[in-house]
Amino acid sequence: MWLKEELRTTPRYVSILAQNGIHTLKDFFNNFPRTYEDRSHIKPLTELIFDEKGKTATKGMIIQKKVFRRGGKMIYDIAFQDQYGNRGTISIFNSGFLAGKLVENQRYIIVGKPKFQYGKVIFSHPDVVPTVAPEEETQEASSYNSGRIFPIYSEMQGIKPGWFAQKIWDNLDRIDQLFSEYLPTEFVEQFDLLGVASTVRNLHYPENEDIRQKALYRLFFDRLLRIQLYSLMNKLAYTGSLDVPLVQEDPTWELLKAVLERLPFQLTVAQKKVIIQILEDFHRGKPMMRLLQGDVGSGKTVVAMIAAYYIHQVFGGQSVLLAPLEVLANQHYKTVAKFLLPLWLRVELLTGSLPKAQKDKVKADLVSGKIDFLVATHAVLQESVDFKNLQFVCIDEQHKFGVKQRAMFKKFSSPHILQMTATPIPRSMALAFFGEFDVSIIDQLPAGRIPIDTKVISESEYLKLKPWILQKIEQGQRVFVVTPLIEMSEKMDDVTSATEQYEQICEYFSELPNEKIWLLHGRMSAKDKDQIMNDFKSGRKCLLVSTTVIEVGVDVPEATIMIIKNAERFWLSQLHQLRGRIGRSTIKSYCFLETPKKSGDAYQRIKVMETTTDWFKLAELDLQNRGSGEILGTMQSGDSDIPLEIMTDLKFLEKVQEGAMWLLKRYPHLEGLPGLQKFMNEKIGDVLA
Ligand code: ADP
Ligand code: MG
């Protein structure tokens, strides 16, 4: 009710505002402009720059208004003249209202995107603001919408940007009352931050560009500070300390001899480096929180396995390896069991599709401590599962797991956590979103891999590949055809559904027996998927039409050909991950990216796959193509209101982390900072408390 009075507006507006989460004047101030218009530099007509991205402003006096009809529409041609006598035209189409605002012999500030046409400077449908003659300018009443950087708000269900601008202006003097500083003065000074009230004011009506930048800095500093504080408090709660404790003992490589001898290969230098980091963590006397990034095929699984073996040998603890899919859990189980069963570790698998009796047996054996190493799907672990002595949790393809799920391990008395991902997370993003984690990177692929040939092709080129593909299949090799459809029902306009594609492909490869070609998609039961993957591995099936379910970690050495349909629909890092499913043996592999048109932006974007295998570079290109939503979305949702430039500004992020440490050292649990505590509890989007 009182918002209505304060803003002097109608019940309808109040209800629209309420629908958009604006209930108080404070909320109203927390609705920041979408962008700004620089109306502070008004230029004479002769200095206007045409075809600029932003708007520019000039000043002029209306000298003549002409109206004529064309095809039933009213056209207003309004001539004006600037203070130096240069002439321009305002062109208005069918809006008597706008034309009526302009009065002959009056002066206006004219804001818009001027064009130079037919020898004239033309402003179509500009914003116009009445103003005074240049000689009177010193007395010019400060007009809120001209001569300054002017805020542009998002339109809200018919409420125009200009309405917000005016109402904010009318209430500017309320800001000091509504917003008070919630960070300690010493902090604000040390980190050179603008105060809260000043930040709010300058976000709406900046005095100048410098101070607008400082206000934005404070805005994003606080948003990120909140994420950092969450991360570090999480770490504090989990590990009991923010400091890195001293190493108490040295890891003993000797103990790993037995398992290392069983490996059919030498570990890469990068794998060894990471294993040492992990083993050192185990001896610190605090739970490890480590994020392990490594390209597809860099050999992360074996690192996890060796770490688990070490935990068992040295500390007698249990380990669990979690995978997002059953196919993957099955594969991990086979790998791990092969190496660890002969070394007298009991390895078990726990997935949703196991019969209940078997599940119960595994669960009972976990509690009694008979099982040393469990491979499980994440879903199944969320059910009631208990351990005798869980000490190490490894989460594979971690970006599929949210922050909340990480927290659930606390109930098992804080085991060491290793999160593994093939998603390249730039250092700055890792810092922003995994601030509590130490980061390890496997930056090297095992030697002896033959590079994959990648080629972008058109549909007609794809059709010509058939004899060649059939020949490869004859030789015992296997083929993936990947379609961009995630689910069977999800049918995009210009892409045929996975089933249709499957049928087309069966028809196209009519030489192959039907049971050799199969479809794999996300809606299938885990059992079916597993069956198909097994048949594909064994060669009973040789051509798999698949959605992106194969994206994550499935290993088939004989798979040497991949055709990705509508490749332009994928992010580069996705294409790279998919491509990583082939080239897993000593036979040469080929990846074909099929796209409808071999020209244009989409084509150019994916063409880089032909020459680049640099995992981080592709991720960065995705970021440039505004793929951050995709990457971040899978990591942690809800923070998309932090722009990319900021998310990737490492210096800024480090500063914010320093700030978060500063606060937590002096104010444990943020006690004594009620304003900040409140801010921490508010929903994302409520920015300044
Ligand atoms: P990812 O890092 O993608 O999870 P995997 O752990 O599945 O990779 O390993 C891919 C393949 O590489 C597996 O077949 C694995 O046995 C093999 N591998 C792992 N480390 C090495 C190594 N140092 N030398 C040769 N092959 C290796
Ligand atoms: Mg893997």
XYZ file of C-alpha atoms and ligand atoms in Angstrom:
717
model
C 0.000 0.000 0.000
C 2.645 2.462 1.036
C 4.733 1.832 -2.066
C 1.779 3.258 -3.940
C 1.963 6.476 -1.937
C 5.713 6.710 -1.988
C 5.873 6.366 -5.721
C 2.593 8.149 -6.271
C 1.407 5.579 -8.674
C -1.571 3.409 -9.545
C -2.614 0.068 -8.033
C -1.965 -1.526 -11.417
C 1.669 -0.404 -11.404
C 2.039 -1.505 -7.798
C 0.782 -4.944 -8.706
C 3.112 -5.260 -11.699
C 6.022 -4.219 -9.490
C 4.978 -6.781 -6.885
C 4.879 -9.510 -9.506
C 8.467 -8.613 -10.241
C 9.526 -8.838 -6.627
C 9.415 -5.115 -5.908
C 7.471 -4.549 -2.711
C 9.308 -1.732 -1.008
C 11.117 1.396 -1.995
C 14.336 -0.448 -1.223
C 13.403 -3.164 -3.705
C 12.649 -0.402 -6.159
C 16.192 0.887 -5.769
C 17.577 -2.609 -6.164
C 16.193 -2.694 -9.688
C 19.251 -1.357 -11.450
C 19.391 0.118 -14.930
C 19.895 -2.249 -17.824
C 22.227 0.219 -19.483
C 22.999 3.925 -19.684
C 22.879 6.651 -22.253
C 25.621 9.188 -22.194
C 23.665 12.405 -22.501
C 26.418 14.413 -20.901
C 28.285 15.186 -24.075
C 26.047 17.007 -26.431
C 27.643 17.495 -29.814
C 27.079 20.056 -32.543
C 25.608 18.536 -35.697
C 28.891 18.748 -37.560
C 30.605 16.508 -35.013
C 28.047 13.726 -34.883
C 29.313 10.288 -35.608
C 27.026 8.135 -37.707
C 26.186 4.484 -37.419
C 27.513 4.303 -33.890
C 26.370 1.536 -31.625
C 25.161 3.794 -28.841
C 23.029 6.875 -29.051
C 24.373 10.368 -29.380
C 22.853 13.686 -28.501
C 22.686 17.097 -30.071
C 20.856 20.291 -29.281
C 18.664 22.199 -31.653
C 15.786 24.584 -32.142
C 12.756 23.472 -34.137
C 12.349 25.708 -37.153
C 9.741 24.025 -39.280
C 7.270 21.162 -39.048
C 5.909 19.475 -42.128
C 3.316 16.735 -42.241
C 2.364 14.608 -45.190
C 0.661 11.343 -45.920
C 2.166 8.373 -47.613
C 0.180 5.195 -48.083
C -2.280 6.136 -45.367
C 0.506 6.854 -42.836
C 1.386 10.230 -41.393
C 4.968 11.325 -41.919
C 6.369 14.186 -39.883
C 9.406 15.947 -41.217
C 10.680 18.349 -38.608
C 13.606 20.624 -39.346
C 15.861 21.937 -36.607
C 18.946 24.046 -36.373
C 21.854 23.866 -33.931
C 23.495 26.866 -32.318
C 25.943 27.222 -35.204
C 23.230 27.275 -37.823
C 23.657 23.684 -39.078
C 20.402 22.031 -40.032
C 19.062 18.597 -39.352
C 15.819 16.683 -39.596
C 13.753 14.743 -37.131
C 11.741 12.119 -38.903
C 8.667 10.698 -37.224
C 6.466 8.072 -38.687
C 2.829 7.840 -37.686
C 3.235 9.173 -34.152
C 1.333 12.384 -33.704
C 2.071 12.158 -30.001
C 5.819 12.400 -30.425
C 5.514 15.036 -33.132
C 3.187 17.051 -30.918
C 5.822 17.262 -28.201
C 7.991 19.331 -30.532
C 7.083 22.987 -30.722
C 8.428 25.468 -33.247
C 11.035 27.927 -31.952
C 11.657 25.772 -28.908
C 15.008 24.170 -28.108
C 15.460 20.481 -27.400
C 18.134 17.970 -26.618
C 17.725 15.333 -29.291
C 18.972 11.869 -28.412
C 19.082 9.043 -30.907
C 21.026 7.297 -33.619
C 21.502 9.843 -36.376
C 21.922 8.820 -39.987
C 23.313 10.750 -42.868
C 20.959 10.376 -45.832
C 20.051 12.418 -48.929
C 22.566 15.046 -47.790
C 20.776 15.499 -44.474
C 21.346 14.508 -40.858
C 18.260 12.542 -39.850
C 17.158 11.454 -36.410
C 14.282 8.966 -36.590
C 12.068 8.786 -33.540
C 14.585 10.372 -31.147
C 14.135 11.039 -27.451
C 13.546 14.717 -27.030
C 14.057 16.763 -23.900
C 13.175 20.465 -23.757
C 16.125 22.695 -23.009
C 17.169 26.324 -23.007
C 19.245 28.562 -25.244
C 23.031 28.267 -24.910
C 23.360 31.719 -23.381
C 20.936 30.777 -20.624
C 22.626 27.488 -19.964
C 24.260 28.474 -16.707
C 20.858 28.933 -15.130
C 19.499 25.845 -16.723
C 17.443 24.053 -14.130
C 19.113 20.701 -13.568
C 17.061 18.576 -15.817
C 17.121 14.961 -14.710
C 17.039 13.506 -18.178
C 19.608 15.528 -20.011
C 23.161 16.709 -19.638
C 24.138 13.595 -17.718
C 24.647 9.874 -17.922
C 21.079 8.739 -18.021
C 19.838 5.348 -16.734
C 17.861 3.036 -19.002
C 15.785 0.470 -17.137
C 14.235 -2.688 -18.492
C 10.648 -2.331 -19.510
C 8.436 -4.210 -17.091
C 5.138 -5.490 -18.475
C 4.301 -2.189 -20.074
C 5.932 0.051 -17.479
C 8.278 2.137 -19.559
C 11.966 2.670 -18.802
C 11.365 6.410 -18.552
C 8.899 5.963 -15.712
C 11.500 4.176 -13.602
C 14.050 6.864 -14.410
C 11.740 9.575 -13.219
C 10.558 7.832 -10.057
C 14.099 6.955 -9.036
C 15.095 10.570 -9.586
C 12.192 11.827 -7.475
C 13.260 9.596 -4.591
C 17.030 9.925 -4.751
C 17.219 11.681 -1.407
C 15.759 8.614 0.311
C 18.800 6.459 -0.468
C 20.877 7.485 2.553
C 18.039 6.516 4.827
C 17.391 3.172 3.147
C 20.907 1.881 2.580
C 23.562 1.692 5.223
C 27.034 0.225 5.074
C 27.279 -3.386 6.197
C 30.992 -3.935 5.758
C 33.458 -2.710 8.398
C 34.843 0.767 7.699
C 38.381 -0.538 7.826
C 37.509 -3.082 5.149
C 35.821 -0.541 2.899
C 38.916 1.644 3.123
C 41.459 -1.090 2.674
C 39.722 -2.501 -0.384
C 39.014 0.958 -1.724
C 35.279 0.456 -2.100
C 32.579 3.009 -2.669
C 30.075 3.124 0.203
C 26.739 1.353 -0.173
C 24.532 4.432 -0.406
C 26.849 6.126 -2.857
C 26.975 2.908 -4.882
C 23.207 2.777 -5.162
C 22.948 6.420 -6.119
C 25.663 6.222 -8.719
C 24.291 3.068 -10.244
C 21.085 4.940 -10.950
C 22.307 8.456 -11.636
C 26.089 8.392 -11.965
C 27.807 11.728 -11.471
C 30.397 10.742 -14.033
C 31.793 7.693 -15.761
C 34.580 7.118 -13.231
C 32.232 6.939 -10.328
C 29.850 4.726 -12.282
C 32.737 2.312 -12.737
C 33.469 2.414 -9.029
C 29.820 1.715 -8.259
C 29.792 -1.245 -10.624
C 32.989 -2.498 -9.046
C 31.368 -2.423 -5.630
C 28.239 -4.130 -6.951
C 30.148 -7.069 -8.419
C 32.632 -7.149 -5.596
C 29.776 -7.776 -3.200
C 28.075 -10.362 -5.381
C 31.290 -12.330 -5.676
C 32.220 -11.710 -2.074
C 29.075 -13.519 -1.125
C 29.972 -16.563 -3.219
C 33.502 -16.540 -1.820
C 32.234 -16.286 1.732
C 29.947 -19.257 1.123
C 32.813 -21.281 -0.304
C 35.238 -20.453 2.458
C 32.714 -20.964 5.234
C 31.939 -24.295 3.644
C 35.633 -25.129 3.694
C 35.941 -23.955 7.267
C 33.018 -26.102 8.329
C 34.344 -29.068 6.370
C 38.034 -28.953 7.153
C 37.994 -26.938 10.365
C 40.552 -24.524 9.018
C 41.225 -21.990 6.319
C 44.956 -22.333 6.536
C 46.912 -24.992 4.775
C 48.247 -27.155 7.611
C 51.719 -28.552 7.700
C 52.495 -31.846 6.079
C 52.914 -34.339 8.887
C 54.276 -37.346 7.111
C 55.580 -38.039 3.672
C 53.593 -40.235 1.367
C 55.186 -43.579 0.826
C 55.464 -44.514 -2.829
C 56.757 -47.924 -1.835
C 53.258 -48.871 -0.821
C 52.025 -48.223 -4.327
C 54.502 -50.563 -5.917
C 52.097 -53.453 -6.124
C 49.453 -51.489 -7.978
C 51.907 -49.622 -10.210
C 53.425 -52.905 -11.332
C 50.057 -54.119 -12.477
C 49.469 -51.156 -14.792
C 50.062 -51.982 -18.460
C 51.574 -48.512 -18.945
C 53.827 -45.946 -17.312
C 52.078 -43.082 -15.557
C 52.557 -39.741 -17.272
C 54.538 -37.057 -15.481
C 51.316 -35.104 -15.033
C 49.541 -38.085 -13.441
C 52.438 -38.602 -11.028
C 52.442 -34.947 -10.065
C 48.746 -35.061 -9.238
C 49.044 -38.322 -7.316
C 51.751 -36.748 -5.154
C 49.529 -33.747 -4.475
C 46.699 -36.030 -3.407
C 48.839 -38.263 -1.211
C 50.271 -35.203 0.506
C 46.772 -33.992 1.154
C 45.973 -37.318 2.799
C 48.737 -36.723 5.309
C 47.764 -33.230 6.298
C 45.401 -34.299 8.999
C 42.544 -32.361 7.377
C 40.049 -33.421 4.755
C 41.194 -32.764 1.209
C 39.018 -30.714 -1.111
C 40.581 -30.958 -4.526
C 39.323 -30.342 -8.031
C 41.069 -32.406 -10.685
C 40.773 -31.213 -14.258
C 42.098 -33.243 -17.111
C 41.250 -33.529 -20.759
C 39.302 -36.488 -22.032
C 41.626 -39.480 -22.077
C 44.236 -37.920 -19.826
C 43.846 -40.828 -17.423
C 41.992 -39.484 -14.420
C 40.431 -42.799 -13.416
C 43.732 -44.441 -12.660
C 44.700 -41.491 -10.461
C 41.539 -41.952 -8.421
C 42.127 -45.667 -8.177
C 45.689 -45.279 -6.937
C 44.567 -42.728 -4.362
C 41.911 -45.139 -3.116
C 44.413 -47.964 -2.906
C 46.693 -45.737 -0.838
C 43.893 -44.806 1.553
C 43.200 -48.468 2.071
C 46.826 -49.482 2.604
C 47.863 -46.603 4.831
C 44.741 -45.591 6.698
C 42.532 -48.645 6.317
C 39.743 -46.449 4.986
C 36.970 -47.126 2.492
C 36.654 -45.251 -0.788
C 33.823 -44.519 -3.142
C 33.969 -43.513 -6.795
C 30.826 -41.801 -8.035
C 29.723 -41.544 -11.634
C 26.742 -39.694 -13.082
C 25.665 -42.575 -15.355
C 25.321 -46.291 -14.916
C 27.229 -46.978 -18.132
C 30.121 -45.117 -16.673
C 29.858 -46.655 -13.220
C 29.912 -50.087 -14.854
C 32.991 -49.203 -16.839
C 34.792 -47.798 -13.806
C 33.858 -50.852 -11.831
C 35.430 -53.117 -14.433
C 38.628 -51.048 -14.568
C 39.033 -50.794 -10.831
C 38.098 -54.398 -10.119
C 40.610 -55.640 -12.659
C 43.460 -53.940 -10.834
C 42.400 -54.046 -7.219
C 40.698 -57.427 -6.798
C 43.978 -59.304 -7.318
C 45.498 -57.073 -4.633
C 42.921 -58.337 -2.143
C 40.721 -55.294 -2.070
C 37.024 -55.970 -2.187
C 35.489 -53.794 -4.898
C 31.716 -53.572 -5.359
C 29.267 -51.856 -7.657
C 26.090 -50.144 -6.497
C 23.695 -48.812 -9.114
C 19.971 -48.237 -9.323
C 19.320 -51.171 -11.586
C 20.744 -53.807 -9.236
C 18.116 -56.150 -7.795
C 17.037 -55.099 -4.347
C 18.501 -58.101 -2.581
C 21.882 -57.451 -4.090
C 21.713 -53.781 -3.202
C 20.873 -54.612 0.375
C 23.774 -56.994 0.556
C 26.210 -54.363 -0.705
C 24.823 -51.832 1.740
C 25.190 -54.244 4.648
C 28.763 -55.009 3.651
C 29.570 -51.315 3.474
C 28.405 -50.810 7.030
C 30.306 -53.798 8.327
C 33.417 -52.651 6.495
C 33.772 -55.690 4.257
C 33.854 -53.534 1.143
C 36.971 -51.457 0.540
C 36.098 -49.686 -2.660
C 32.619 -48.879 -3.893
C 31.779 -47.703 -7.397
C 28.328 -46.166 -7.450
C 26.055 -43.841 -9.300
C 25.408 -40.634 -7.525
C 21.673 -41.271 -7.380
C 22.091 -44.481 -5.487
C 24.385 -42.958 -2.909
C 21.745 -40.436 -2.033
C 19.567 -43.259 -0.834
C 20.258 -44.505 2.662
C 23.798 -45.772 2.397
C 26.183 -45.922 5.299
C 29.841 -46.758 5.659
C 32.011 -48.160 8.368
C 34.928 -45.886 7.662
C 34.554 -43.815 4.510
C 37.703 -41.776 3.972
C 37.851 -40.922 0.302
C 35.173 -39.825 -2.131
C 35.954 -39.334 -5.776
C 33.293 -37.687 -7.889
C 33.767 -38.213 -11.611
C 32.584 -35.638 -14.129
C 31.952 -33.347 -11.206
C 30.186 -30.519 -13.007
C 27.061 -32.657 -13.053
C 26.970 -32.414 -9.269
C 25.884 -29.291 -7.460
C 27.295 -27.605 -4.423
C 24.585 -29.007 -2.186
C 25.466 -32.563 -3.058
C 29.053 -31.939 -2.118
C 27.883 -30.948 1.325
C 26.163 -34.286 1.869
C 29.468 -36.049 2.537
C 29.825 -34.171 5.751
C 27.555 -36.724 7.376
C 30.205 -39.386 6.713
C 32.607 -37.476 8.990
C 34.146 -35.398 6.206
C 36.061 -37.775 3.937
C 38.638 -36.458 1.483
C 36.934 -35.218 -1.668
C 38.366 -35.362 -5.156
C 36.186 -33.935 -7.885
C 37.210 -34.886 -11.397
C 36.139 -33.151 -14.555
C 36.987 -33.067 -18.217
C 35.373 -29.647 -18.480
C 38.148 -27.115 -18.679
C 37.373 -24.541 -16.068
C 39.479 -21.440 -16.476
C 41.374 -20.601 -13.319
C 39.262 -17.535 -12.681
C 36.034 -19.519 -12.813
C 37.443 -22.241 -10.633
C 38.277 -19.528 -8.148
C 34.830 -17.985 -8.395
C 32.851 -21.195 -8.118
C 35.152 -23.643 -6.385
C 36.886 -21.198 -4.109
C 37.164 -23.829 -1.397
C 38.996 -26.293 -3.643
C 42.632 -26.721 -4.431
C 43.036 -27.256 -8.135
C 45.089 -29.928 -9.906
C 45.420 -30.203 -13.637
C 46.569 -33.139 -15.736
C 47.950 -31.172 -18.648
C 49.326 -34.047 -20.676
C 47.890 -36.963 -22.596
C 49.462 -40.418 -22.438
C 52.109 -40.859 -25.102
C 51.518 -42.868 -28.233
C 48.070 -41.573 -29.056
C 47.612 -40.979 -32.762
C 46.049 -37.596 -33.485
C 42.436 -37.703 -34.671
C 41.696 -36.313 -38.133
C 38.818 -33.874 -37.870
C 36.904 -32.496 -40.820
C 33.821 -30.335 -41.214
C 31.652 -31.791 -43.989
C 28.360 -31.140 -45.713
C 25.527 -33.643 -45.943
C 26.460 -34.584 -49.514
C 30.015 -35.253 -48.443
C 28.671 -37.402 -45.633
C 26.657 -39.429 -48.130
C 29.824 -40.156 -50.094
C 31.551 -41.632 -47.056
C 29.532 -44.829 -47.009
C 31.824 -47.255 -48.885
C 34.777 -46.093 -46.832
C 32.875 -46.525 -43.560
C 31.666 -49.983 -44.553
C 35.224 -50.955 -45.279
C 36.376 -49.799 -41.837
C 33.568 -51.716 -40.187
C 34.626 -54.761 -42.170
C 38.036 -54.377 -40.532
C 36.471 -54.563 -37.074
C 36.290 -50.862 -36.340
C 33.243 -49.130 -34.829
C 31.345 -45.989 -35.650
C 29.513 -43.401 -33.583
C 26.877 -41.185 -35.164
C 25.995 -38.461 -32.687
C 22.867 -36.340 -32.963
C 22.226 -33.176 -30.991
C 18.952 -34.436 -29.567
C 19.052 -35.053 -25.885
C 15.748 -36.783 -25.562
C 13.601 -38.670 -28.009
C 10.638 -36.374 -27.582
C 12.580 -33.211 -27.952
C 12.197 -32.444 -31.600
C 13.775 -29.321 -32.926
C 12.323 -27.692 -35.997
C 15.141 -28.256 -38.378
C 16.663 -31.379 -36.938
C 15.101 -34.742 -37.394
C 14.508 -36.666 -34.197
C 16.961 -39.256 -33.014
C 14.619 -42.113 -33.943
C 14.082 -40.714 -37.402
C 17.790 -40.306 -37.831
C 18.261 -43.810 -36.603
C 15.807 -45.091 -39.194
C 17.460 -43.074 -41.933
C 20.840 -44.383 -40.946
C 19.616 -47.992 -40.879
C 18.207 -47.526 -44.340
C 21.350 -45.831 -45.563
C 23.559 -48.611 -44.230
C 21.219 -51.275 -45.518
C 24.239 -53.470 -46.248
C 24.744 -53.919 -42.517
C 22.526 -56.381 -40.658
C 19.954 -54.505 -38.620
C 21.097 -55.836 -35.284
C 24.539 -54.313 -35.851
C 23.174 -50.768 -35.773
C 21.736 -49.503 -32.565
C 20.312 -46.387 -30.951
C 21.460 -45.086 -27.581
C 19.677 -42.254 -25.806
C 19.136 -40.804 -22.384
C 15.648 -42.140 -21.778
C 16.692 -45.764 -22.014
C 16.926 -47.784 -18.864
C 20.393 -48.109 -17.453
C 20.200 -51.806 -18.145
C 19.510 -51.285 -21.845
C 22.220 -48.685 -22.121
C 24.699 -50.917 -20.433
C 23.730 -53.818 -22.678
C 24.188 -51.699 -25.779
C 27.518 -50.319 -24.649
C 28.720 -53.810 -23.860
C 27.643 -55.051 -27.287
C 29.362 -52.091 -28.863
C 32.552 -52.818 -26.957
C 32.484 -56.465 -27.910
C 31.662 -55.738 -31.538
C 28.251 -57.370 -31.617
C 27.060 -53.919 -32.581
C 29.280 -51.792 -34.746
C 27.409 -48.594 -35.434
C 25.882 -46.628 -32.637
C 23.491 -43.781 -33.250
C 23.667 -41.833 -30.064
C 22.646 -38.698 -28.294
C 25.168 -37.018 -26.028
C 24.893 -39.760 -23.383
C 28.207 -41.053 -24.663
C 29.716 -37.716 -23.805
C 30.856 -38.782 -20.400
C 33.814 -41.091 -20.150
C 32.747 -44.257 -21.978
C 35.763 -46.108 -23.349
C 35.723 -48.249 -26.524
C 39.177 -48.604 -28.092
C 37.858 -49.998 -31.407
C 35.660 -46.941 -31.969
C 37.613 -44.994 -34.576
C 35.001 -43.079 -36.548
C 32.633 -40.446 -35.272
C 30.128 -38.491 -37.289
C 28.514 -35.615 -35.448
C 25.298 -34.490 -37.108
C 24.368 -30.819 -36.897
C 27.687 -30.159 -35.272
C 26.949 -26.434 -35.227
C 24.493 -27.110 -32.398
C 27.189 -28.054 -29.934
C 29.646 -26.026 -27.948
C 33.239 -26.546 -28.982
C 34.115 -28.072 -25.641
C 31.228 -30.513 -26.092
C 32.481 -31.444 -29.543
C 35.890 -31.933 -28.050
C 34.544 -34.194 -25.324
C 32.573 -36.198 -27.846
C 35.591 -36.522 -30.077
C 37.469 -37.879 -27.089
C 35.370 -41.057 -27.327
C 37.429 -42.101 -30.346
C 41.180 -42.157 -30.816
C 41.597 -44.391 -27.805
C 43.847 -46.922 -29.429
C 46.733 -47.125 -31.867
C 44.424 -47.182 -34.906
C 43.930 -43.874 -36.701
C 40.604 -42.206 -35.883
C 38.428 -39.807 -37.847
C 35.887 -37.275 -36.659
C 33.432 -35.742 -39.159
C 31.464 -32.699 -38.178
C 28.437 -32.525 -40.421
C 26.745 -29.188 -40.869
C 24.135 -27.979 -43.378
C 26.093 -25.033 -44.702
C 29.816 -24.801 -45.302
C 29.899 -21.046 -44.845
C 28.775 -18.474 -42.356
C 29.424 -17.923 -38.658
C 28.332 -21.339 -37.424
C 30.637 -23.022 -39.904
C 33.557 -20.762 -38.998
C 32.995 -21.442 -35.330
C 33.212 -25.227 -35.601
C 35.927 -25.234 -38.252
C 38.458 -24.480 -35.547
C 37.992 -28.097 -34.432
C 39.974 -29.184 -37.485
C 43.141 -27.577 -36.223
C 42.772 -27.330 -32.466
C 42.890 -29.969 -29.791
C 43.746 -27.506 -27.076
C 41.135 -28.164 -24.490
C 41.425 -24.834 -22.706
C 41.519 -22.822 -25.897
C 38.243 -24.350 -27.071
C 36.629 -23.555 -23.747
C 37.793 -19.982 -24.049
C 36.347 -19.744 -27.550
C 33.048 -20.997 -26.153
C 33.207 -18.267 -23.571
C 33.738 -15.700 -26.296
C 30.729 -17.109 -28.090
C 28.766 -16.437 -24.963
C 28.766 -20.049 -23.951
C 29.495 -19.191 -20.375
C 25.890 -19.823 -19.453
C 26.339 -23.360 -20.664
C 29.530 -23.926 -18.772
C 28.514 -22.099 -15.671
C 24.981 -23.393 -15.801
C 26.227 -26.877 -15.251
C 28.464 -25.768 -12.450
C 26.222 -23.607 -10.362
C 23.040 -21.914 -11.350
C 21.700 -18.577 -10.325
C 24.678 -16.320 -10.616
C 24.267 -15.341 -14.215
C 23.838 -11.743 -13.131
C 27.601 -11.482 -12.906
C 28.923 -10.532 -16.304
C 31.458 -12.665 -18.055
C 34.148 -9.989 -18.158
C 34.095 -10.037 -14.392
C 33.878 -13.783 -14.034
C 37.047 -14.119 -16.024
C 38.979 -11.303 -14.388
C 41.441 -13.252 -12.284
C 42.918 -10.224 -10.494
C 39.490 -9.086 -9.420
C 38.543 -12.543 -8.179
C 41.738 -12.834 -6.194
C 41.019 -9.485 -4.611
C 37.550 -10.649 -3.624
C 38.919 -13.881 -2.173
C 41.431 -11.870 -0.185
C 38.514 -9.809 1.088
C 36.562 -12.892 2.105
C 39.580 -14.252 4.019
C 40.073 -10.878 5.679
C 36.507 -10.883 6.936
C 36.451 -14.494 8.113
C 39.721 -14.107 10.027
C 38.490 -11.070 11.930
C 34.817 -11.995 12.158
C 34.510 -15.781 12.459
C 31.128 -16.898 11.086
C 30.585 -13.217 10.270
C 29.478 -12.613 13.827
C 29.290 -8.953 14.608
C 28.338 -8.107 11.047
C 24.542 -8.458 11.071
C 24.133 -6.457 7.861
C 26.461 -8.787 6.007
C 24.825 -11.870 7.496
C 21.513 -10.622 6.244
C 22.973 -9.994 2.829
C 24.320 -13.545 2.781
C 20.843 -14.897 3.382
C 19.056 -12.866 0.798
C 18.218 -14.421 -2.483
C 20.639 -13.910 -5.312
C 19.619 -10.812 -7.159
C 18.983 -8.728 -4.046
C 22.216 -7.082 -4.273
C 22.917 -4.543 -1.667
C 21.455 -4.993 1.778
P 39.696 -39.719 -18.510
O 40.717 -38.807 -17.932
O 39.039 -39.163 -19.716
O 38.700 -40.183 -17.473
P 40.471 -42.450 -18.512
O 40.842 -42.484 -17.081
O 39.209 -43.087 -18.906
O 40.514 -40.976 -19.036
O 41.692 -43.063 -19.344
C 41.600 -43.218 -20.730
C 42.414 -44.419 -21.177
O 43.798 -44.144 -21.041
C 42.142 -45.648 -20.353
O 42.040 -46.733 -21.240
C 43.352 -45.769 -19.470
O 43.623 -47.095 -19.130
C 44.444 -45.200 -20.331
N 45.560 -44.597 -19.607
C 45.516 -43.940 -18.434
N 46.752 -43.502 -18.079
C 47.600 -43.904 -19.067
C 49.008 -43.764 -19.283
N 49.785 -43.128 -18.412
N 49.521 -44.308 -20.411
C 48.743 -44.947 -21.295
N 47.414 -45.112 -21.147
C 46.839 -44.594 -20.050
Mg 36.767 -40.273 -17.130
